[in-house]
Short mmCIF file of C-alpha atoms and ligand atoms in Angstrom, two decimals:
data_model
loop_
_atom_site.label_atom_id
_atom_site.label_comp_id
_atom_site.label_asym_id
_atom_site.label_seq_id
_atom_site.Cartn_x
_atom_site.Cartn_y
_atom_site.Cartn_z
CA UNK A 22 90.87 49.81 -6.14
CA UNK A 23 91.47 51.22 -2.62
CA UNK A 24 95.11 50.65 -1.54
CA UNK A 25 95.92 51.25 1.93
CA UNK A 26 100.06 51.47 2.52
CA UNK A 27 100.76 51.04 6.20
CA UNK A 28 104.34 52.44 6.69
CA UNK A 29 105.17 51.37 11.25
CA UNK A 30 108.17 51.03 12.70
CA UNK A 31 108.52 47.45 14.39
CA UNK A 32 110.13 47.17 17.50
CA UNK A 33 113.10 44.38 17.01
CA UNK A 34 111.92 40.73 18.11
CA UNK A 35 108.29 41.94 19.67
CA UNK A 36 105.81 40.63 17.89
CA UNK A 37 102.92 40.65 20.07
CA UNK A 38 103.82 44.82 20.31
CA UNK A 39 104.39 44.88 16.75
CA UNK A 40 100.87 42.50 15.68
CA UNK A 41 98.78 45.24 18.37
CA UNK A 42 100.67 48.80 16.47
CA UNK A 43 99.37 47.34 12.92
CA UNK A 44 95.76 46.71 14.35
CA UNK A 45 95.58 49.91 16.20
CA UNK A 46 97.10 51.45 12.26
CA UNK A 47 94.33 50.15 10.22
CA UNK A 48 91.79 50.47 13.18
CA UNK A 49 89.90 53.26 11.25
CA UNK A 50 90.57 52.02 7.56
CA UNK A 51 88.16 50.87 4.63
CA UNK A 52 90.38 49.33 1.66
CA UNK A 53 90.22 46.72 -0.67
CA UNK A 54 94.04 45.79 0.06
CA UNK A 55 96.04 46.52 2.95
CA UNK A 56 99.96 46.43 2.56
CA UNK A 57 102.68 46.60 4.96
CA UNK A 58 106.39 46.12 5.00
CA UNK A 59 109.04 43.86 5.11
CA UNK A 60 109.32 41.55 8.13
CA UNK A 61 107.03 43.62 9.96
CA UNK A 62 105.92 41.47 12.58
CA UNK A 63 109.70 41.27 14.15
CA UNK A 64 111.73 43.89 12.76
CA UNK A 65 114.50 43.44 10.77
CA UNK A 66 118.35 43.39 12.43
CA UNK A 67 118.04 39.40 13.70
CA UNK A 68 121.74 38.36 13.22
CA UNK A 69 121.30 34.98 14.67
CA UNK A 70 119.09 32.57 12.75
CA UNK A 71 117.84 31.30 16.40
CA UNK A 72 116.31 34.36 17.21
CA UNK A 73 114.37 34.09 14.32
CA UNK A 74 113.08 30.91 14.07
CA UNK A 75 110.75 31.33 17.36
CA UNK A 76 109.30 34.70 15.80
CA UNK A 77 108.35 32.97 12.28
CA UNK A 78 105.22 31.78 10.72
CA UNK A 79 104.48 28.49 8.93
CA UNK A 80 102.44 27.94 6.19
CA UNK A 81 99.99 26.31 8.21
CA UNK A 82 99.58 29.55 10.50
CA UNK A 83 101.49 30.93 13.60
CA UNK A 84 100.08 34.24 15.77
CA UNK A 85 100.82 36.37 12.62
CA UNK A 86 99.84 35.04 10.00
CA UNK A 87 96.45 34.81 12.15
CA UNK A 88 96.77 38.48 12.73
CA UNK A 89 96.30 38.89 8.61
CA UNK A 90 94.14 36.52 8.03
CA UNK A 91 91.33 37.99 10.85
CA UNK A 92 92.30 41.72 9.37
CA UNK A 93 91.60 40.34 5.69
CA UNK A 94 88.48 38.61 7.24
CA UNK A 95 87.12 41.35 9.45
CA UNK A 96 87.97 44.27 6.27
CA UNK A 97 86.72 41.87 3.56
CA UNK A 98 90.29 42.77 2.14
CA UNK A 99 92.96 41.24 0.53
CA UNK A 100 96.19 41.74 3.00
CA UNK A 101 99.97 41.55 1.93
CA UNK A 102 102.34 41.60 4.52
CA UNK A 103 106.05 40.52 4.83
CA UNK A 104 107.77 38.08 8.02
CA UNK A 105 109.76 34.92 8.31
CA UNK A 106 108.57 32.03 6.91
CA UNK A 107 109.42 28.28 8.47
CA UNK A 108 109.61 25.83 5.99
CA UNK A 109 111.07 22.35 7.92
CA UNK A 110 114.39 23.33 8.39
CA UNK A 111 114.61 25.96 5.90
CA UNK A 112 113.63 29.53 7.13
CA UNK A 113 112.77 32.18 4.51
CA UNK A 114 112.47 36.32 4.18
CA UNK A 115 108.58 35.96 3.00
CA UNK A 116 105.25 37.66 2.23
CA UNK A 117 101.64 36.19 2.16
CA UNK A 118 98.57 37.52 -0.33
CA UNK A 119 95.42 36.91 1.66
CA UNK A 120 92.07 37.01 0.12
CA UNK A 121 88.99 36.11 2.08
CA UNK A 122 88.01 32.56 1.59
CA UNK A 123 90.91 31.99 -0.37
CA UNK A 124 94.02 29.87 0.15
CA UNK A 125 97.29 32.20 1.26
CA UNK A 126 99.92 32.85 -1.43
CA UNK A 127 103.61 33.22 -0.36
CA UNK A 128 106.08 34.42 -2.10
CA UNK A 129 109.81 34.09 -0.88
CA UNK A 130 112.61 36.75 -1.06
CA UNK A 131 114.75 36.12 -4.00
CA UNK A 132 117.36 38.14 -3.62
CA UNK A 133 119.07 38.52 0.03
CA UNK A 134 120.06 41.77 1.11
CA UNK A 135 123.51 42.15 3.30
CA UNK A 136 123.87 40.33 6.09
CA UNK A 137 119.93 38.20 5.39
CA UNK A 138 122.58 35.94 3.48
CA UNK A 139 123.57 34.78 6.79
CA UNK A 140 120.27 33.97 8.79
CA UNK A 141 117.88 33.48 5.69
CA UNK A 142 117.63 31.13 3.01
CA UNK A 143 117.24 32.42 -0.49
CA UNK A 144 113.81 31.87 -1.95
CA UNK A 145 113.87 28.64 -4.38
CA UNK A 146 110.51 29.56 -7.05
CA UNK A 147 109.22 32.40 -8.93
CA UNK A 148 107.21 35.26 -7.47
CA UNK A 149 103.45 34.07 -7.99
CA UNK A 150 100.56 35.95 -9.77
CA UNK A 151 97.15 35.84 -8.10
CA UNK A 152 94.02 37.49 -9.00
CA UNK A 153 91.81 39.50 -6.43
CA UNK A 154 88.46 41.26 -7.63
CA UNK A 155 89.67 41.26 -11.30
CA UNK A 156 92.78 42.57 -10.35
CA UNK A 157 96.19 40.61 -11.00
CA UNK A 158 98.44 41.36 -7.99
CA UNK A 159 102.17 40.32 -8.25
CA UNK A 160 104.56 40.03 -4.99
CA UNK A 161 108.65 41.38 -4.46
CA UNK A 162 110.27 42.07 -1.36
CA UNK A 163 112.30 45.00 -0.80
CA UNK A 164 116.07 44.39 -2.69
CA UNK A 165 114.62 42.19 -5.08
CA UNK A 166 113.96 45.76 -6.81
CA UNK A 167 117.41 45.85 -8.03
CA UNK A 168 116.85 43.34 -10.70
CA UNK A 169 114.46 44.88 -13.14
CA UNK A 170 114.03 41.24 -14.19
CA UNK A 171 112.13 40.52 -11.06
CA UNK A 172 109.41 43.10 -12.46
CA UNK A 173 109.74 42.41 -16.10
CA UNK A 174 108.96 38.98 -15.39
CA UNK A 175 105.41 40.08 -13.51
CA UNK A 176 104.77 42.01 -16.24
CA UNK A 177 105.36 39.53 -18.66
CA UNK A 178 102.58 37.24 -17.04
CA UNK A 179 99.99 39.94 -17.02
CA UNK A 180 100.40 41.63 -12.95
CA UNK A 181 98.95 45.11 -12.97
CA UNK A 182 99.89 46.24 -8.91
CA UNK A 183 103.42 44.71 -7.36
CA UNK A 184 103.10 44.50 -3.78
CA UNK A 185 106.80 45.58 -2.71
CA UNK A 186 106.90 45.09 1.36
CA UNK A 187 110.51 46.98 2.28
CA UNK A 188 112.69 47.45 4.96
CA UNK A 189 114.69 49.74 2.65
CA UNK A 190 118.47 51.49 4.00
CA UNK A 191 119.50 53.36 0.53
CA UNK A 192 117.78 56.24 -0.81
CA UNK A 193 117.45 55.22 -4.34
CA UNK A 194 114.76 52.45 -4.21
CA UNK A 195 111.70 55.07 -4.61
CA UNK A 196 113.35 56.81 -7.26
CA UNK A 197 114.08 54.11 -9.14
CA UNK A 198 110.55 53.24 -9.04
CA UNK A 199 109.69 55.21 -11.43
CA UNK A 200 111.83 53.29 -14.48
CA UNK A 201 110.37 49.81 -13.04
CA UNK A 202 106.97 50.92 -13.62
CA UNK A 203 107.32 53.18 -16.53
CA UNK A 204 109.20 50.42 -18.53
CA UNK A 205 107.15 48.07 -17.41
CA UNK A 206 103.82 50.05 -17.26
CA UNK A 207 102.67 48.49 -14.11
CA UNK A 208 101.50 50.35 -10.97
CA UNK A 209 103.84 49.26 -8.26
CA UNK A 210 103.69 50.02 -4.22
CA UNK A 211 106.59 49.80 -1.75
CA UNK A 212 105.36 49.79 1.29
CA UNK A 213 108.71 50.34 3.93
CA UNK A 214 109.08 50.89 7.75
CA UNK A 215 110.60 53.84 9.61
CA UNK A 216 112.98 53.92 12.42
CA UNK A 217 116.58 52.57 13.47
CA UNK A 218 117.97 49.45 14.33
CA UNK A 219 121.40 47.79 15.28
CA UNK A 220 123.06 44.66 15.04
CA UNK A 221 124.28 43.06 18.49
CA UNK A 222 127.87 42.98 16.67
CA UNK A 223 127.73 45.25 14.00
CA UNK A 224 126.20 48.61 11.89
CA UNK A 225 123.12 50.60 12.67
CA UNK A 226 120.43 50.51 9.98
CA UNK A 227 118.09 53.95 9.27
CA UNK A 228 115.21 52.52 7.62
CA UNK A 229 114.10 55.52 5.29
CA UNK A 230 110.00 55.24 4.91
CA UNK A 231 108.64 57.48 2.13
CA UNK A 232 106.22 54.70 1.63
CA UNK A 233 104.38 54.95 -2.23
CA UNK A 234 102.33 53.89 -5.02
CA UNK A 235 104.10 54.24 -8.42
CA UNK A 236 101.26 54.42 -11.17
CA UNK A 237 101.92 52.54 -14.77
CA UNK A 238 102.84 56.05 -16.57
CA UNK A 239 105.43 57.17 -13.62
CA UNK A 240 102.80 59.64 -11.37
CA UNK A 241 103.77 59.30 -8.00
CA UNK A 242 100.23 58.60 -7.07
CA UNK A 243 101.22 58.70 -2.90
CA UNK A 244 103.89 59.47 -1.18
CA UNK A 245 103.91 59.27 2.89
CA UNK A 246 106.53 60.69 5.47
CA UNK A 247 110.18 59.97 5.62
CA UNK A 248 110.19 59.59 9.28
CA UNK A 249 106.77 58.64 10.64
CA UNK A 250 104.42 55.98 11.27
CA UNK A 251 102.01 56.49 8.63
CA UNK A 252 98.53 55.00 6.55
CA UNK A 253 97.14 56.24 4.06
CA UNK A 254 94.81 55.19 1.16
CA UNK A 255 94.72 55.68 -2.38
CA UNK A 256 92.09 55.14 -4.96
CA UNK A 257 93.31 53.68 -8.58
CA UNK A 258 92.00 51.49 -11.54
CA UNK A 259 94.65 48.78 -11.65
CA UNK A 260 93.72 47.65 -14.97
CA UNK A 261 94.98 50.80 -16.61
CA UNK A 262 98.36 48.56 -16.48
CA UNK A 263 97.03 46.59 -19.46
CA UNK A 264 97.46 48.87 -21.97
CA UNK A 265 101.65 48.34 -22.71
CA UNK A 266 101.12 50.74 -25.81
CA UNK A 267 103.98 53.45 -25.20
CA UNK A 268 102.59 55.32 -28.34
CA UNK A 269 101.14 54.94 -31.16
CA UNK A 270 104.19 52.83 -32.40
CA UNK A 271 105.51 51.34 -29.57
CA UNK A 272 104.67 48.80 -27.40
CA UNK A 273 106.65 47.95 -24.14
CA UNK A 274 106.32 44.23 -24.08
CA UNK A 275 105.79 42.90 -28.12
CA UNK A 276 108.85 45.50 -29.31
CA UNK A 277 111.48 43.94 -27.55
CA UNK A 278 114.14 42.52 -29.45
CA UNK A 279 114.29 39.02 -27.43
CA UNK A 280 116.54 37.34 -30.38
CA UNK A 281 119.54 39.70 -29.52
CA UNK A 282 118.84 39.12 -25.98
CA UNK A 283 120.53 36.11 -25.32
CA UNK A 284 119.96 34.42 -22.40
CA UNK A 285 117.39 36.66 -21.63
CA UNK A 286 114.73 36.00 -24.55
CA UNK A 287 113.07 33.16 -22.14
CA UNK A 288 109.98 35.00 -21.05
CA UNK A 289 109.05 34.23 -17.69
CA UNK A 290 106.19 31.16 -17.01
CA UNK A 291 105.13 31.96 -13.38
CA UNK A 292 101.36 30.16 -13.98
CA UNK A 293 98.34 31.48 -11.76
C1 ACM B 116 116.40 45.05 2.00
O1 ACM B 116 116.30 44.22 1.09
N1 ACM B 116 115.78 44.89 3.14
C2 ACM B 116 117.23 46.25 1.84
#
């Protein structure tokens, strides 16, 4: 696979600005997948749910999710990208999976980070699994990687590559990377933005790039700038995520001791 990670810095509630800096990014790019971050078609410091709801996509279209599905057309490439989602009256922290010819696949931010709690609704259904070229590509978004269950329970359903679109604050996220995919032995890309934003009312938020792609055994496979618009590809065999076998004697997923794990022994049933 060819993995593009396109790392921008959105401009706060342009879209049309922000839809014309990722086409002018990816302008010169061949990939089979092109990633980008968290809510990257309006930034990220919305604190009033109004502001929002104008900006978002629905799952029957809107001017980005166009934007991603001409770019997946026009690179014969499957596309991930993170926005707001409209759902009715419910309005979500979201990503798409587009494949060409193929239905979109949203996924819906599970875990709220900070102030989202007050503007977004909580995703309500399991992050999906959905095959591209052979490969099984699994969705997060951004704090979601907190709870290692969020990537256990890929793992557990067969994902080789998590798509992680970011707007990430804290410095730990990339380094924690590495345990995600090493216990997990799945490759695993967070994509994030660069830049600085403010609340109307409240803190300023330094969004801390570093864009990368984690590989299954913990290589740091690519790594891009802290502070700079950046794209880069990256050429890996996905499937190499398949084999869970530790060593010789250990295998990630079949040693577990699920019947001293409680509530925890339900493995996860996310279907395809
Ligand atoms: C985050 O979830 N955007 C930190």
């Amino acid at each position: 696979m060819r993995l593009a990670l396109v790392q921008t810095h959105p401009v706060l509630g342009e879209k049309k600005k922000n839809l014309k800096g990722m086409a002018r990014a990816t302008e010169s790019l061949e990939a089979d997948l092109f990633c980008f971050p968290e809510l990257c078609t309006t930034g990220y410091a919305m604190a009033e749910r109004d502001q929002i709801l104008d900006l978002a996509e629905e799952p029957e279209g809107g001017d980005g999710l166009e934007f991603f599905r001409e770019l997946s057309e026009s690179k014969n490439a499957a596309v991930v990208a993170g926005f707001p989602l409209r759902d009715g009256a419910r309005l979500f922290n979201a990503s798409v999976l587009l494949r060409p010819g193929e239905v979109p696949v949203f996924y819906r931010k599970l875990h709220l980070f900070a102030r989202e709690k007050q503007v977004f609704d909580a995703g309500d259904r399991p992050p999906p699994i959905a095959e591209f070229r052979g490969w099984r590509l699994g969705m997060m978004i951004c704090f979601d990687w907190v709870f290692p269950e969020v990537v256990r329970l890929m793992a557990l359903e067969g994902v080789d590559l998590v798509l992680h679109p970011s707007n990430l604050v804290t410095p730990y996220c990339q380094k924690a990377m590495f345990a995600r995919a090493v216990e997990n032995a799945v490759y695993i890309a967070t994509v994030n933005r660069v830049g600085a934003e403010s609340y109307v009312d409240g803190p300023s938020l330094d969004f801390t790039g570093t864009s990368q792609l984690m590989g299954h055994r913990g290589d740091l496979l690519l790594s891009l700038p802290a502070g700079e618009v950046a794209a880069a590809v990256v050429d890996f065999d996905p499937k190499l995520a398949r084999d869970k076998w530790l060593t010789d004697h250990n295998h990630l997923l079949d040693d577990r001791r699920v019947e001293f794990f409680g509530p925890l022994a339900q493995d996860g049933d996310l279907g395809t």
